[in-house]
Coordinates of C-alpha atoms and ligand atoms in Angstrom, one line a residue:
M14 CA 176.9 114.0 133.6
K15 CA 179.9 112.8 135.9
K16 CA 181.7 109.7 133.7
T17 CA 180.8 106.4 135.7
Y18 CA 183.6 104.1 136.7
N19 CA 183.1 100.8 135.2
I20 CA 184.5 97.2 136.2
A21 CA 184.5 94.6 133.6
I22 CA 184.8 90.7 134.6
D23 CA 185.2 88.2 131.9
G24 CA 186.0 84.5 132.5
P25 CA 184.7 81.1 131.8
A26 CA 181.7 79.3 133.5
G27 CA 181.8 78.5 137.0
A28 CA 185.1 80.7 137.6
G29 CA 182.7 82.6 140.5
K30 CA 182.1 85.7 138.5
S31 CA 178.9 86.2 139.7
T32 CA 179.5 85.5 143.5
I33 CA 182.4 87.7 143.3
A34 CA 181.2 90.4 141.4
R35 CA 178.0 90.5 143.4
R36 CA 180.2 90.8 146.5
A37 CA 182.4 93.3 145.5
A38 CA 179.5 95.5 144.2
K39 CA 177.8 95.4 147.6
E40 CA 181.0 96.6 149.2
L41 CA 181.8 99.4 146.5
G42 CA 178.4 100.6 146.4
F43 CA 178.5 99.8 142.5
V44 CA 175.1 97.8 140.5
Y45 CA 176.4 94.6 139.8
V46 CA 175.0 93.6 136.0
D47 CA 174.9 89.9 135.1
T48 CA 174.9 89.9 131.6
G49 CA 174.8 86.0 131.4
A50 CA 171.1 86.2 133.0
M51 CA 170.5 88.4 129.9
Y52 CA 171.5 85.5 127.4
R53 CA 169.8 83.0 129.7
A54 CA 166.4 85.0 129.3
M55 CA 166.6 84.8 125.6
A56 CA 167.5 81.1 125.9
L57 CA 164.6 80.5 128.0
Y58 CA 162.1 82.1 125.3
F59 CA 163.5 79.9 122.8
L60 CA 163.2 76.8 125.0
R61 CA 159.7 77.3 125.4
K62 CA 158.9 78.1 122.1
G63 CA 160.7 74.8 121.1
S64 CA 163.1 76.3 118.6
D65 CA 165.7 74.4 116.9
L66 CA 168.7 76.3 118.6
K67 CA 171.0 75.2 115.9
D68 CA 168.8 77.1 113.3
E69 CA 170.7 80.2 113.3
K70 CA 168.4 82.2 110.9
A71 CA 165.1 81.2 112.6
V72 CA 166.6 82.0 116.2
G73 CA 167.7 85.4 114.5
D74 CA 164.5 86.2 113.0
A75 CA 162.9 85.7 116.3
C76 CA 164.9 88.3 118.1
G77 CA 162.5 90.8 117.1
E78 CA 160.1 89.1 119.2
I79 CA 161.9 89.4 122.5
S80 CA 162.5 92.1 124.8
V81 CA 165.1 91.8 127.8
D82 CA 165.0 94.0 130.7
I83 CA 166.7 94.4 134.0
R84 CA 165.3 96.1 137.1
Y85 CA 166.9 96.0 140.6
E86 CA 164.7 95.1 143.8
N87 CA 166.5 95.4 147.0
G88 CA 169.8 95.6 145.1
E89 CA 169.3 92.5 143.2
Q90 CA 169.3 92.1 139.5
Q91 CA 165.8 90.9 138.2
V92 CA 165.5 89.8 134.5
L93 CA 162.3 90.6 132.5
L94 CA 161.5 88.4 129.6
N95 CA 158.8 90.4 127.4
G96 CA 157.6 91.9 130.8
E97 CA 157.7 88.6 133.0
N98 CA 160.0 88.3 135.5
V99 CA 162.0 85.1 134.9
T100 CA 165.1 85.4 137.5
G101 CA 164.1 82.4 139.2
L102 CA 164.0 80.4 136.1
I103 CA 167.0 80.8 134.2
R104 CA 169.5 79.2 136.8
T105 CA 169.3 75.8 135.4
E106 CA 172.2 73.8 133.2
E107 CA 169.5 73.5 130.6
V108 CA 168.9 77.1 130.2
G109 CA 172.8 77.8 130.8
N110 CA 174.0 75.5 127.7
A111 CA 170.9 76.8 125.6
A112 CA 172.7 80.3 126.5
S113 CA 175.9 79.2 125.4
A114 CA 174.5 77.7 122.2
I115 CA 172.2 80.9 121.0
S116 CA 174.9 83.5 122.2
A117 CA 177.2 82.5 119.5
Y118 CA 174.8 84.1 117.0
P119 CA 175.4 87.9 116.0
A120 CA 171.8 88.8 116.0
V121 CA 171.2 87.5 119.6
R122 CA 174.5 89.2 120.9
A123 CA 173.0 92.7 119.0
A124 CA 169.7 92.5 120.7
L125 CA 171.4 92.8 124.1
L126 CA 174.5 95.1 123.5
E127 CA 172.6 98.6 123.8
L128 CA 171.1 97.5 127.0
Q129 CA 174.4 96.5 128.4
R130 CA 176.2 100.0 127.5
T131 CA 173.4 102.0 128.4
L132 CA 173.4 100.2 132.2
A133 CA 177.1 101.1 132.4
K134 CA 176.8 104.5 131.2
N135 CA 174.1 105.3 133.8
S136 CA 175.4 103.7 136.7
N137 CA 179.1 102.6 138.3
V138 CA 178.8 98.9 137.4
I139 CA 180.5 95.8 137.8
M140 CA 179.5 94.0 134.9
D141 CA 180.3 90.1 134.2
G142 CA 180.2 88.3 131.0
R143 CA 182.4 86.7 128.2
D144 CA 183.3 89.7 126.1
I145 CA 182.6 92.6 128.5
G146 CA 186.3 93.8 128.5
T147 CA 186.8 93.2 124.9
L148 CA 183.5 94.4 123.2
V149 CA 180.6 95.6 125.3
L150 CA 183.0 98.2 127.4
P151 CA 186.3 98.3 125.5
D152 CA 186.9 101.5 127.7
A153 CA 186.0 100.0 131.2
D154 CA 188.4 101.6 134.0
C155 CA 189.2 98.0 135.5
K156 CA 189.2 94.8 133.5
I157 CA 189.7 91.5 135.2
Y158 CA 190.0 88.0 133.6
L159 CA 188.7 85.5 136.4
T160 CA 189.4 82.1 136.1
A161 CA 190.0 78.9 137.5
S162 CA 191.1 75.1 136.7
T163 CA 188.4 73.0 135.2
R164 CA 188.3 70.7 138.0
V165 CA 188.2 73.1 140.5
R166 CA 185.2 74.7 138.8
A167 CA 183.4 71.2 138.5
V168 CA 184.1 70.7 142.0
R169 CA 182.3 73.9 142.8
R170 CA 179.4 73.3 140.7
Y171 CA 179.6 69.8 142.0
K172 CA 179.1 71.1 145.6
E173 CA 176.4 73.7 144.7
L174 CA 174.0 71.0 143.2
E175 CA 174.8 68.3 146.0
E176 CA 173.3 71.1 148.3
K177 CA 170.6 71.5 146.4
G178 CA 169.8 67.6 146.7
T179 CA 170.7 67.0 143.2
V180 CA 172.6 63.6 142.5
C181 CA 175.5 64.4 139.8
S182 CA 178.4 63.1 138.7
L183 CA 181.6 65.3 139.0
E184 CA 183.3 63.6 135.8
E185 CA 180.1 64.6 133.8
I186 CA 180.0 68.0 135.2
E187 CA 183.7 68.6 134.3
R188 CA 183.0 67.2 130.7
E189 CA 180.3 69.7 130.2
I190 CA 182.2 72.7 131.7
I191 CA 185.0 71.8 129.1
E192 CA 182.2 71.6 126.3
R193 CA 181.1 74.9 127.2
D194 CA 184.4 76.7 127.4
N195 CA 185.2 75.4 124.0
R196 CA 181.9 76.8 122.5
D197 CA 182.4 80.0 124.2
M198 CA 186.1 80.4 123.5
N199 CA 186.1 79.0 120.0
R200 CA 183.2 80.9 118.4
K201 CA 183.6 83.5 115.4
I202 CA 181.9 86.2 117.2
A203 CA 182.8 87.7 120.9
P204 CA 184.9 84.7 121.9
L205 CA 185.8 84.6 125.5
V206 CA 189.6 86.0 125.6
Q207 CA 191.2 87.9 127.9
A208 CA 191.3 91.3 127.0
K209 CA 194.9 92.8 126.4
D210 CA 194.5 95.2 129.2
A211 CA 192.7 93.0 131.6
Y212 CA 194.3 91.5 134.8
Y213 CA 194.6 87.7 134.7
L214 CA 193.2 86.4 138.1
D215 CA 193.2 82.6 138.9
S216 CA 190.9 81.7 141.9
S217 CA 191.7 78.1 142.0
S218 CA 193.2 78.5 145.4
L219 CA 192.0 81.6 146.4
T220 CA 188.8 82.1 148.7
I221 CA 186.0 84.7 147.8
D222 CA 187.1 87.2 150.1
Q223 CA 190.8 87.1 148.7
V224 CA 189.7 87.5 145.2
V225 CA 187.0 90.3 146.4
E226 CA 190.0 92.3 148.1
K227 CA 192.3 91.9 144.9
I228 CA 189.4 93.1 142.9
K229 CA 188.9 96.3 145.1
A230 CA 192.6 96.9 145.5
L231 CA 192.9 96.9 141.5
A232 CA 190.0 99.4 140.9
F233 CA 191.5 101.7 143.7
E234 CA 194.8 101.2 141.7
K235 CA 193.1 102.3 138.5
G236 CA 191.7 105.4 139.8
L237 CA 188.7 104.6 141.7
E238 CA 188.4 107.2 144.5
E239 CA 187.7 105.8 148.0
Ligands
DC324 O1 177.3 83.3 132.5 P1 176.5 82.7 132.5 O2 176.9 81.0 132.7 O3 175.3 82.7 133.1 O4 176.7 82.6 130.9 C1 175.6 81.6 130.0 C2 176.0 81.8 128.5 O5 175.6 83.0 127.9 C3 177.5 81.6 128.3 O6 177.8 80.1 128.2 C4 177.9 82.3 127.2 C5 176.7 83.3 127.0 N1 177.1 84.8 127.6 C6 178.0 85.1 126.5 O7 178.1 85.0 125.4 N2 178.4 86.8 126.9 C7 178.1 87.2 127.9 N3 178.5 88.6 128.4 C8 177.7 86.5 129.0 C9 177.1 85.0 128.8

């Protein structure tokens, strides 16, 4: 079987990874794999169950009760939690913060690793997350570390929430972003760090189109055939 071409995009919450990866995947004819959604699906399970997310043993023991699967409908990733399509239920701040908390546990990460690697083996993928270039796909053909300042990320999130009609405070959002960064970057297992061979891309003053073009150019530079 022909080896697949894999692009890994890692970076902190709100850097624009999913918007950019989705767009680039469409333009390149790749499959977009959002690994954060997998952690979010697991988090939803524990929130529904009323688990104490600080109890690593209880969370770890319950991982065997959970099956997360990915399916594509009209090119869009759908996440299945024990067979239920939960794609529309996992985008809240509550679920995001819970995902950040449980993703620090080895048992949770182990439960998702094989699924992520299998997807990359079977198709050309753009996969985004926190540890894709470092641990999940260390041999990815092209790696990008996508970031932006905390203020820019907070403003983007603020606008998104405002459009949905949610009242919120910019300061509070920025505080939450800093907290989440700290948790994701300082955990013992699979912390968010830039892979040695990843290209550092700060999107603070770039448009979505500019970032997508840069990523495509990098992929062609790194051997992707047109
Ligand atoms: O990218 P996101 O906001 O959907 O991710 C939610 C949380 O899941 C994030 O704060 C940390 C965790 N995560 C992870 O640990 N590793 C990944 N590859 C993707 C997400």
